[in-house]
PDB file of C-alpha atoms and ligand atoms in Angstrom:
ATOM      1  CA  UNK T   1       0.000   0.000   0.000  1.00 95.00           C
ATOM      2  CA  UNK T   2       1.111   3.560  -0.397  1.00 98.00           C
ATOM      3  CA  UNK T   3      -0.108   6.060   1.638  1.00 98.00           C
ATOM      4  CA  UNK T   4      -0.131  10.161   0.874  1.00 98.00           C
ATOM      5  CA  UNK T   5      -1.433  12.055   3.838  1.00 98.00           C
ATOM      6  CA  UNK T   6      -2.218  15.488   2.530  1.00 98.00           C
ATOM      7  CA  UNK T   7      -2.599  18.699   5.049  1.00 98.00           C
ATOM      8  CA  UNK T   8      -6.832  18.909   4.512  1.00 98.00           C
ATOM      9  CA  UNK T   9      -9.538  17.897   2.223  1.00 98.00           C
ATOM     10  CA  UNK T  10      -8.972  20.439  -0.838  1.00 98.00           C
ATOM     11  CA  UNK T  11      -5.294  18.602  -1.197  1.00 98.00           C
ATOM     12  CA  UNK T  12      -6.613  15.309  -0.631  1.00 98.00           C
ATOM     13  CA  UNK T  13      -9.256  15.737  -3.621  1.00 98.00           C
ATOM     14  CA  UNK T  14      -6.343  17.383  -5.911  1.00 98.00           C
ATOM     15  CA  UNK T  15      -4.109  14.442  -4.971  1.00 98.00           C
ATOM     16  CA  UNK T  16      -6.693  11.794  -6.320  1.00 98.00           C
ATOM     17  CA  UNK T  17      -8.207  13.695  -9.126  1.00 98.00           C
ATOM     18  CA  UNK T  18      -4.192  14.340  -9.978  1.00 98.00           C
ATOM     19  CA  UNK T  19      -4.089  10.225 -10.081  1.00 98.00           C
ATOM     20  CA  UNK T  20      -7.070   9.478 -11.852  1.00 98.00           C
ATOM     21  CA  UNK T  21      -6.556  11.991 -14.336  1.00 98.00           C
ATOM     22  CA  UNK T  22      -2.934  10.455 -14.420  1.00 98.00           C
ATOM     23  CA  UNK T  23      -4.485   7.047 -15.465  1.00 98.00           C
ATOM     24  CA  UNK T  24      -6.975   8.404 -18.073  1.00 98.00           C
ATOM     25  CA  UNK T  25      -3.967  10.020 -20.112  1.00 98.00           C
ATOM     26  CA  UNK T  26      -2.137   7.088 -19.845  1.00 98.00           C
ATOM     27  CA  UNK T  27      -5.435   4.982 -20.659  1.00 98.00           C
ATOM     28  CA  UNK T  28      -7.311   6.661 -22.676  1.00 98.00           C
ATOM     29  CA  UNK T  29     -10.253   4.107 -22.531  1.00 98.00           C
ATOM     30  CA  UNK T  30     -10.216   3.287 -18.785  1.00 98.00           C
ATOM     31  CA  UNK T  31     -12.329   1.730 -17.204  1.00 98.00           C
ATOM     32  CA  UNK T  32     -12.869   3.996 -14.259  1.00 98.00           C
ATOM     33  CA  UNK T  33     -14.699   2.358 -10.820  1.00 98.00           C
ATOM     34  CA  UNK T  34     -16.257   5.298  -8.959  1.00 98.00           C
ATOM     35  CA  UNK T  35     -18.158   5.940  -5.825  1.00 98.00           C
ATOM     36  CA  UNK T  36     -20.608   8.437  -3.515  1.00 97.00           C
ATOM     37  CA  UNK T  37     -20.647  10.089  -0.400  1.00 94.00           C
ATOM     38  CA  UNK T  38     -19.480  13.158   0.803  1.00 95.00           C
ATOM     39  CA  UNK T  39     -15.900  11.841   0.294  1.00 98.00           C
ATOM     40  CA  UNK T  40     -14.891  12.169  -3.820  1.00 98.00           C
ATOM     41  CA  UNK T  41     -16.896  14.882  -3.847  1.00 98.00           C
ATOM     42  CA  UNK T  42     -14.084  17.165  -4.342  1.00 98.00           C
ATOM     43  CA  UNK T  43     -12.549  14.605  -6.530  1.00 98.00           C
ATOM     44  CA  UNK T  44     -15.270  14.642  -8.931  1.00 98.00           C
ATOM     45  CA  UNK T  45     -14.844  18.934  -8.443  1.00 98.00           C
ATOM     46  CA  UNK T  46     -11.316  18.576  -9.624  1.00 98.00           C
ATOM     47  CA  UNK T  47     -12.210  16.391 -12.546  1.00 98.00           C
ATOM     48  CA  UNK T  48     -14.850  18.940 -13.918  1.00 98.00           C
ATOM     49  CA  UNK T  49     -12.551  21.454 -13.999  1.00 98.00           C
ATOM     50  CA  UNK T  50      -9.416  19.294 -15.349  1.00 98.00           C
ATOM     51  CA  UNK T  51     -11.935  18.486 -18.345  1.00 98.00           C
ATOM     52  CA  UNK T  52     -12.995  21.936 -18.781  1.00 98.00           C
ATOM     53  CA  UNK T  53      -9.410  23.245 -18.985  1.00 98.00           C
ATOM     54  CA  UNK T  54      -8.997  20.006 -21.811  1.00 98.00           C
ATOM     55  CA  UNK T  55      -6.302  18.398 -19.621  1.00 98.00           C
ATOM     56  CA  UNK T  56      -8.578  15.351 -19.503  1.00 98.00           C
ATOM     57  CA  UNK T  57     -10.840  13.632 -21.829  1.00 98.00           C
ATOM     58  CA  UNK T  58     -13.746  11.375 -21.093  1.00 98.00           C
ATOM     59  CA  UNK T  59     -14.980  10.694 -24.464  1.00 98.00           C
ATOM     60  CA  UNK T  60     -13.285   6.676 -24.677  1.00 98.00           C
ATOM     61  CA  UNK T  61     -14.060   6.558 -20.621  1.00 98.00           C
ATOM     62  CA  UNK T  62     -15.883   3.773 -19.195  1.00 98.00           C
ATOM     63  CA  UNK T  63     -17.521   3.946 -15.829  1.00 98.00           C
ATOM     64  CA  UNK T  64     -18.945   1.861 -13.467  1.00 98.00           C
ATOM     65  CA  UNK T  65     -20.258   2.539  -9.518  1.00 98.00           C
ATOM     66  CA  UNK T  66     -19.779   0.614  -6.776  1.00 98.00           C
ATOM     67  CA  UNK T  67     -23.676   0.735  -5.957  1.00 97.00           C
ATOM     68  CA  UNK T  68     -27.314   1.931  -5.582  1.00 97.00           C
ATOM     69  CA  UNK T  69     -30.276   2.175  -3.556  1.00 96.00           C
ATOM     70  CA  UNK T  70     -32.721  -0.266  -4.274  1.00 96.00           C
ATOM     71  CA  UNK T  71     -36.260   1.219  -4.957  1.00 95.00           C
ATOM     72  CA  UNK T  72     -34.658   4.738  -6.131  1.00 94.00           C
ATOM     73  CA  UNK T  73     -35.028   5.853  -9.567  1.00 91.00           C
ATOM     74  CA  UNK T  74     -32.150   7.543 -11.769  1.00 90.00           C
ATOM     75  CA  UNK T  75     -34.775  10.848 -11.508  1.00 92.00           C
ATOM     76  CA  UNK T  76     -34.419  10.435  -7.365  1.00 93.00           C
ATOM     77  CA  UNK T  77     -32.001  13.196  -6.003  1.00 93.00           C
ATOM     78  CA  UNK T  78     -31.071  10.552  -3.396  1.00 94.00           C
ATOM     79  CA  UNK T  79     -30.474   8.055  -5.757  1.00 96.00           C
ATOM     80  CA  UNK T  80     -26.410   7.464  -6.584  1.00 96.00           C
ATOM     81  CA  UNK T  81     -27.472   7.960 -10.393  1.00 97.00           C
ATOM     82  CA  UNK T  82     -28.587  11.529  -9.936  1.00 97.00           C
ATOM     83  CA  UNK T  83     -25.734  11.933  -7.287  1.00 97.00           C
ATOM     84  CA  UNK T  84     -23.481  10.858 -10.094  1.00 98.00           C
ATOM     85  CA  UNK T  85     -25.463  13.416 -13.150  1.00 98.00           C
ATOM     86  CA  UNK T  86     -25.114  16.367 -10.988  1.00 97.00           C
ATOM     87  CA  UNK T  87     -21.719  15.967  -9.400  1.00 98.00           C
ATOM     88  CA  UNK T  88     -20.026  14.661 -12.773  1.00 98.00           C
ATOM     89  CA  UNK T  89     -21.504  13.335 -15.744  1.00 98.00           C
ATOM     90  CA  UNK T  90     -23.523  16.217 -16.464  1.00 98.00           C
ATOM     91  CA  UNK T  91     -20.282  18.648 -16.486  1.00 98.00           C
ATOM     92  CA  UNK T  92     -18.324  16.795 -18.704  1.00 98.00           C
ATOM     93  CA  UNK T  93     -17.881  14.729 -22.162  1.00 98.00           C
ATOM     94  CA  UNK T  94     -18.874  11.336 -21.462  1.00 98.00           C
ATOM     95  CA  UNK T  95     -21.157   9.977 -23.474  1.00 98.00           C
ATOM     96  CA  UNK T  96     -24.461   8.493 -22.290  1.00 95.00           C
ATOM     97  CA  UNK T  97     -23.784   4.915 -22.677  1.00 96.00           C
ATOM     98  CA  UNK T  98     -20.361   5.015 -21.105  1.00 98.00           C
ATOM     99  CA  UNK T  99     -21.419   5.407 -17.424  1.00 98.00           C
ATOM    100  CA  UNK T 100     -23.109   2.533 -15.332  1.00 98.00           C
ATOM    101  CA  UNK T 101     -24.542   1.993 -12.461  1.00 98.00           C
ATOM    102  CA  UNK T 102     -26.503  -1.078 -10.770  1.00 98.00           C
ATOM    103  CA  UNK T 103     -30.013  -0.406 -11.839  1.00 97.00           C
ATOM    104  CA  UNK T 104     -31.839   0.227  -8.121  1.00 96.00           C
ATOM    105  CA  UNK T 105     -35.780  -0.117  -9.951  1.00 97.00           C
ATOM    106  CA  UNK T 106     -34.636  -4.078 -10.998  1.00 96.00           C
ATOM    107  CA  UNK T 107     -37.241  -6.155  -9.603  1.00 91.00           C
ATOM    108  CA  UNK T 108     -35.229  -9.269 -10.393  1.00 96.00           C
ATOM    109  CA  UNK T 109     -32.075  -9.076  -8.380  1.00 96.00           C
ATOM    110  CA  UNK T 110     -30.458 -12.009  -9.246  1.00 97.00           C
ATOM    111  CA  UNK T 111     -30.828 -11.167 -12.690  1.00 98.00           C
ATOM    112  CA  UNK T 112     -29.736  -7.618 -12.219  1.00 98.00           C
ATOM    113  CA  UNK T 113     -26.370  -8.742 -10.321  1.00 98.00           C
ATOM    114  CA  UNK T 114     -25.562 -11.128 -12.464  1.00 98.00           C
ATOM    115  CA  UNK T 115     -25.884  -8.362 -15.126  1.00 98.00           C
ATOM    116  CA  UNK T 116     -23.207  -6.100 -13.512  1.00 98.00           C
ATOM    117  CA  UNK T 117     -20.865  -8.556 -13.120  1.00 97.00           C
ATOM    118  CA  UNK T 118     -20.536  -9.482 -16.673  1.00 98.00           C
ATOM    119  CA  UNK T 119     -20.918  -5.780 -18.104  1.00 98.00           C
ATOM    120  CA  UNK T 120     -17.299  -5.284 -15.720  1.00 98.00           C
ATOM    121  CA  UNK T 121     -16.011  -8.492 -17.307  1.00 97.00           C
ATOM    122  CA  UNK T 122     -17.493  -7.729 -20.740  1.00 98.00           C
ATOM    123  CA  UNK T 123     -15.400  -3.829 -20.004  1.00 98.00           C
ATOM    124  CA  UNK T 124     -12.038  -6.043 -18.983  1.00 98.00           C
ATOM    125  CA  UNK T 125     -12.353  -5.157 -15.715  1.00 98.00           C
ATOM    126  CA  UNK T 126     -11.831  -2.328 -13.814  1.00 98.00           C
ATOM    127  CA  UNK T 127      -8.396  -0.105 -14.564  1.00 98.00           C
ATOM    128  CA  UNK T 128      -8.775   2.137 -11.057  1.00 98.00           C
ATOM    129  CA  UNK T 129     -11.615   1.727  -8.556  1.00 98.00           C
ATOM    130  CA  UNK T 130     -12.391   4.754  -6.350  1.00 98.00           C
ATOM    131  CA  UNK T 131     -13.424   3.921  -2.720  1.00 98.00           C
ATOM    132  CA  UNK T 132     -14.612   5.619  -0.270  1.00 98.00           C
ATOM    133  CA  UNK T 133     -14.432   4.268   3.158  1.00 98.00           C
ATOM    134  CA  UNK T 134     -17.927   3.816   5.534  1.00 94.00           C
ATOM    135  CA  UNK T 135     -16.728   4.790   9.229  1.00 93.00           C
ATOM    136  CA  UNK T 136     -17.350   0.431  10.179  1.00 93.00           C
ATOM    137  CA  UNK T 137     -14.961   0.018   7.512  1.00 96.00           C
ATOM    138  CA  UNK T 138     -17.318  -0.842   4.664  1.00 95.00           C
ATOM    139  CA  UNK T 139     -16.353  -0.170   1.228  1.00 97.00           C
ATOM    140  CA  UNK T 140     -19.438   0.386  -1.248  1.00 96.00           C
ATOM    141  CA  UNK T 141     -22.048  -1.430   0.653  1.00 95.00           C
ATOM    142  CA  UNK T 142     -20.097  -4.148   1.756  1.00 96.00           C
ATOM    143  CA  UNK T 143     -21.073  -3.857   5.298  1.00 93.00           C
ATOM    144  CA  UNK T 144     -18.876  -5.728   8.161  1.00 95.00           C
ATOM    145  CA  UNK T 145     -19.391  -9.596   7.737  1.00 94.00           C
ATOM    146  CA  UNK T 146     -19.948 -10.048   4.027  1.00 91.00           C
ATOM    147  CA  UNK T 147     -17.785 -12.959   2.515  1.00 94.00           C
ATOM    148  CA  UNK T 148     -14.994 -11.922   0.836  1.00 95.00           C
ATOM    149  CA  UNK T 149     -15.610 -14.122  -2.366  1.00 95.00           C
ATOM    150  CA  UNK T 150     -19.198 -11.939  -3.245  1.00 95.00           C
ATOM    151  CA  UNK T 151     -19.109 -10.286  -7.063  1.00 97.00           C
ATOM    152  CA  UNK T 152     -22.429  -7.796  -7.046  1.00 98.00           C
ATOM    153  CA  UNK T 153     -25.176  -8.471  -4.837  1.00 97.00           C
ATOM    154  CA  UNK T 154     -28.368  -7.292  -2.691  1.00 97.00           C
ATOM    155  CA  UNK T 155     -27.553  -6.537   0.809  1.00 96.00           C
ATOM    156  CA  UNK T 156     -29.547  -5.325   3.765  1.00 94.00           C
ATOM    157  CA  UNK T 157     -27.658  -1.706   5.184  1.00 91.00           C
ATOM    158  CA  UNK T 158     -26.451  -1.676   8.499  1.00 88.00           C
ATOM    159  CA  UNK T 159     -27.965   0.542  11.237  1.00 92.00           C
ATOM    160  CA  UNK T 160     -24.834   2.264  11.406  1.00 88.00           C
ATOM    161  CA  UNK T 161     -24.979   2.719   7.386  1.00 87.00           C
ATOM    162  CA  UNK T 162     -28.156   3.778   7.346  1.00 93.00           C
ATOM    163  CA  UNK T 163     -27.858   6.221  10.524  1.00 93.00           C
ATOM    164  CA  UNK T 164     -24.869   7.642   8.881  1.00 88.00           C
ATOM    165  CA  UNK T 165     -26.696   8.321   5.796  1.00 88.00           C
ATOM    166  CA  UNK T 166     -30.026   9.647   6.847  1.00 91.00           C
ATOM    167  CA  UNK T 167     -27.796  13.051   6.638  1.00 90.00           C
ATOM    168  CA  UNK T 168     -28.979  13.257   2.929  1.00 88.00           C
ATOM    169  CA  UNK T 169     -32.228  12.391   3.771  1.00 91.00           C
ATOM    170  CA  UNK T 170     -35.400  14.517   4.979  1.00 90.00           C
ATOM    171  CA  UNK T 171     -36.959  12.079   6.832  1.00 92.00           C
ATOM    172  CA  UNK T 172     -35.125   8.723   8.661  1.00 94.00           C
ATOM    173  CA  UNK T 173     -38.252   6.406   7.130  1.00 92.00           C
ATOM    174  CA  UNK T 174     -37.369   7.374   3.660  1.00 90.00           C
ATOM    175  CA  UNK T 175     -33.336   6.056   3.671  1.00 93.00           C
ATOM    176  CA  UNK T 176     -33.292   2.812   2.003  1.00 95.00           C
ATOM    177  CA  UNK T 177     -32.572  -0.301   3.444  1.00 96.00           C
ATOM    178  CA  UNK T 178     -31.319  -2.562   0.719  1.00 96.00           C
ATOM    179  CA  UNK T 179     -28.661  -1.777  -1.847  1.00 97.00           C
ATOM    180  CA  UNK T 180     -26.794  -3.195  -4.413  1.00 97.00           C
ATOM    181  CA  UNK T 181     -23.398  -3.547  -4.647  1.00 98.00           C
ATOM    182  CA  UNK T 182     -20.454  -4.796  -6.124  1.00 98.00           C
ATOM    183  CA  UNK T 183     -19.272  -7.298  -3.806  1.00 98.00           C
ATOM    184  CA  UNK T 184     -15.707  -7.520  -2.188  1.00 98.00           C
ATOM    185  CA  UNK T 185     -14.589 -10.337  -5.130  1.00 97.00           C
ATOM    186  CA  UNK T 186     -15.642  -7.708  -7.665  1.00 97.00           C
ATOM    187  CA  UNK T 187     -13.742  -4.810  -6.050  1.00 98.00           C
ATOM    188  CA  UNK T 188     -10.565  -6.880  -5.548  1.00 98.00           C
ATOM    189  CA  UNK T 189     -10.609  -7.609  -9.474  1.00 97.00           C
ATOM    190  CA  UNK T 190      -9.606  -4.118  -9.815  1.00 98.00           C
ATOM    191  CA  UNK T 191      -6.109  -3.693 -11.397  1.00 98.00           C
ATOM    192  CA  UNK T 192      -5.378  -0.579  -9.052  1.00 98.00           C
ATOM    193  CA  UNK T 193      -7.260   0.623  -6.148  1.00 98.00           C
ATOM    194  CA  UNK T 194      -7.747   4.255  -4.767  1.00 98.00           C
ATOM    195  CA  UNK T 195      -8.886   4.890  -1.273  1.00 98.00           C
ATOM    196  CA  UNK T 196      -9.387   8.498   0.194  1.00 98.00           C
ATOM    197  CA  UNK T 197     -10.191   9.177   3.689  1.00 98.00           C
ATOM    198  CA  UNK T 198     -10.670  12.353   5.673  1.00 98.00           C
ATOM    199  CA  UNK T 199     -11.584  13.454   8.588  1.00 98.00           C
ATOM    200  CA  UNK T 200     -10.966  12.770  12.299  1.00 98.00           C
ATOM    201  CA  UNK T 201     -13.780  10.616  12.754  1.00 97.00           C
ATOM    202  CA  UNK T 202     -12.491   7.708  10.138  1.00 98.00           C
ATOM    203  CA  UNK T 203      -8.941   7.996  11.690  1.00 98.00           C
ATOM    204  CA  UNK T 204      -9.495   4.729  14.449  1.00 98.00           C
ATOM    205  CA  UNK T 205     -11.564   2.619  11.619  1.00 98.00           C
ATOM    206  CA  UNK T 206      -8.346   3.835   8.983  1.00 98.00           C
ATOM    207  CA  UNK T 207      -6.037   2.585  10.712  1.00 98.00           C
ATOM    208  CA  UNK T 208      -7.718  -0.769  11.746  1.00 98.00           C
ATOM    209  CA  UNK T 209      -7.705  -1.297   7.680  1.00 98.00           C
ATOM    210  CA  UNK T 210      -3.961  -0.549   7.344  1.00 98.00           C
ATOM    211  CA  UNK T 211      -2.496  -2.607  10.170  1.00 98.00           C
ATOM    212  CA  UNK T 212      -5.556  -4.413  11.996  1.00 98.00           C
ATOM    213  CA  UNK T 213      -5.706  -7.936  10.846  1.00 98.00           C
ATOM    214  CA  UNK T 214      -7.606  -8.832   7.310  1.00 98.00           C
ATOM    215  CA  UNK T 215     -11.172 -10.039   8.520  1.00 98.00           C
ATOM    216  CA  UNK T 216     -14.788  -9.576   7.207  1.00 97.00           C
ATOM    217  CA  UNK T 217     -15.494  -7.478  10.630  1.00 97.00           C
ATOM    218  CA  UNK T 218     -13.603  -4.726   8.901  1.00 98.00           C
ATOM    219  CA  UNK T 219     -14.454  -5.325   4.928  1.00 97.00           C
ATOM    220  CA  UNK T 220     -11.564  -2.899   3.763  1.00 98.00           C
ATOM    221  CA  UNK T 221      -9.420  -4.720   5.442  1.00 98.00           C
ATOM    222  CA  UNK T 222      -8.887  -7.190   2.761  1.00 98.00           C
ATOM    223  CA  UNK T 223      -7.332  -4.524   0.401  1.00 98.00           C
ATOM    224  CA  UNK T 224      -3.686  -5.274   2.495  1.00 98.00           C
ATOM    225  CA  UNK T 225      -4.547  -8.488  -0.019  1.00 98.00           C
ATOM    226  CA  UNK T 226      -4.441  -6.280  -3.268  1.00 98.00           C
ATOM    227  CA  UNK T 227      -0.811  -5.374  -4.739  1.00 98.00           C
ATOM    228  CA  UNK T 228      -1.567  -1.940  -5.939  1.00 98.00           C
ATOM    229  CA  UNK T 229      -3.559   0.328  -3.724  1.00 98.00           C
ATOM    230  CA  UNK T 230      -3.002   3.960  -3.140  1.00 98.00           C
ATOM    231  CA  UNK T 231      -4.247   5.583   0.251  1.00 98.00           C
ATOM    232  CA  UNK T 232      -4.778   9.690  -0.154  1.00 98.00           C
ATOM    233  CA  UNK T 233      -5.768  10.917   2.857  1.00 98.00           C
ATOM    234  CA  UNK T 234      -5.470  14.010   5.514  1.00 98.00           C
ATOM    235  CA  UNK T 235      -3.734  14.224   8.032  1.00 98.00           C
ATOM    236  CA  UNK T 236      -6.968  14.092  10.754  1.00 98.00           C
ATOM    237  CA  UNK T 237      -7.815  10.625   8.956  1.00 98.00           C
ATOM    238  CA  UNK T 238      -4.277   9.459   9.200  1.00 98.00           C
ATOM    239  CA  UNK T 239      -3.889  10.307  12.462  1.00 98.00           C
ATOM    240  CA  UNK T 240      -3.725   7.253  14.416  1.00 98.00           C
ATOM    241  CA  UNK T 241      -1.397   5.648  12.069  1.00 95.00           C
TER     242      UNK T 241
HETATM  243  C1  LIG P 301     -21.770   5.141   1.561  1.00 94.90           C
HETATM  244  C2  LIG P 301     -21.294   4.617   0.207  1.00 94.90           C
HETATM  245  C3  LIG P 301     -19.826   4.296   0.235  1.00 94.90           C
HETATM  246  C4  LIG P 301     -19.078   5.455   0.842  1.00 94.90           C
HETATM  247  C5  LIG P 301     -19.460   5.602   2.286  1.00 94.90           C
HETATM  248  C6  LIG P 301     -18.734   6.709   3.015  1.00 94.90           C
HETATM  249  O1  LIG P 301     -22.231   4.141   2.388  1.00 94.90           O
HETATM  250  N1  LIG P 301     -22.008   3.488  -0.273  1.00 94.90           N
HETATM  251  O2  LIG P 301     -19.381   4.002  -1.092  1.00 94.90           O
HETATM  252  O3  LIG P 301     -17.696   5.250   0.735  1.00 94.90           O
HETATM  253  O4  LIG P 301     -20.858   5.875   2.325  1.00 94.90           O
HETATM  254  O5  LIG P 301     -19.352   7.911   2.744  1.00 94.90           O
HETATM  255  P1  LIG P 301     -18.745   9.327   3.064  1.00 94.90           P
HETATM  256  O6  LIG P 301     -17.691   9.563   2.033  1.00 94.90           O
HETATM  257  O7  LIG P 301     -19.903  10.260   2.913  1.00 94.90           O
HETATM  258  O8  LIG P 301     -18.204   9.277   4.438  1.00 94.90           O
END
């Protein structure tokens, strides 16, 4: 793992938006893995204006999110589709066709996460996943005791998820409880891995990830498995470590 702490949140969003711009000159067509919360907002800031400027170009980009509210529709503002419009897609030149999310309005599931694991085989994979990290260590919606060997699936939000994210929410009742998400086994299949952290609050559960031992309690955990993962984080989240 390598680890850049960064003095606040501005330089920790530059820092990442610096390497994932990084990989879309070198790869033109990447396949970009990318995530919500308050976290890569910034990121996604950076981005925006990178493509503005024409440093970056998201015409031959592929993207796929880690995951989705079930019962939300793409036209929800709480849904991660519209979180993903507003806060990127809509600002710059990626076609409509190259983005993709879990589709929250399936009524199947099993068909629908079988369906998202083979679009990110049918893409090759994914080149550089974006994760965020949930303050019980989850990454996407892999909440703490999922098997490791999951690709995309439904999973039932823990209380501390769904506390945590009732922020966004007007009233408690309306947060979903279900999700989809790629799994752990999907994640791992990433060729590189970027996780950024801020904030004093994730510091105890950050540092359980980088040198607790690799269990399903703590999902992220299992990224001391992957051989190329990049931490960016401040210097609150990183300090514990
Ligand atoms: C949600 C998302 C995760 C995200 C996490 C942390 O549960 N599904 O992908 O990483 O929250 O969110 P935040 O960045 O707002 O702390």
């Amino acid at each position: 793992m390598k680890i850049y702490k960064t003095n606040n949140y501005y330089e920790m969003s530059c820092k990442a938006a610096n390497i994932i711009a990084a990989q879309m000159t070198l790869k033109p067509d990447s396949v970009l893995g990318l995530a919500t919360g308050s976290t890569p907002e910034g990121i996604y800031q950076q981005l925006i204006a990178k493509c503005l400027k024409g440093e970056i170009d998201f015409s031959n980009i592929q993207t796929v999110n880690l995951d989705e509210y079930v019962g939300l529709d793409k036209d929800n503002p709480q849904s991660y589709q519209y979180y993903m419009n507003s806060k990127l897609f809509s600002h710059v030149n990626i076609p409509e066709g190259n983005y993709h999310l879990p589709n929250g309005m399936a009524t199947d599931s099993e068909t629908e996460c079988k369906r998202y694991d083979q679009l990110i085989e049918d893409l090759g994979y994914v080149d550089l996943q974006l994760l965020g990290l949930g303050l019980n260590g989850h990454i996407g919606f892999n909440e703490p005791n999922t098997h490791f060997s999951k690709g995309t699936y439904l999973v039932g939000l823990a209380k501390s998820t769904i506390d945590a994210n009732s922020r966004f929410f007007e009233n408690y009742e309306d947060v979903p409880r279900f999700a989809y998400t790629m799994g752990i086994k999907t994640i791992m299949s990433a060729k590189k891995i970027l996780l950024v952290v801020n904030g004093k609050a994730k510091a105890k559960i950050l540092k359980e990830v980088v040198t607790g031992r690799i269990t399903p309690e703590v999902p992220a955990s299992i990224l001391q498995l992957h051989n190329d993962v990049t931490i960016v984080a401040d210097s609150e989240a990183l300090s514990l470590l």
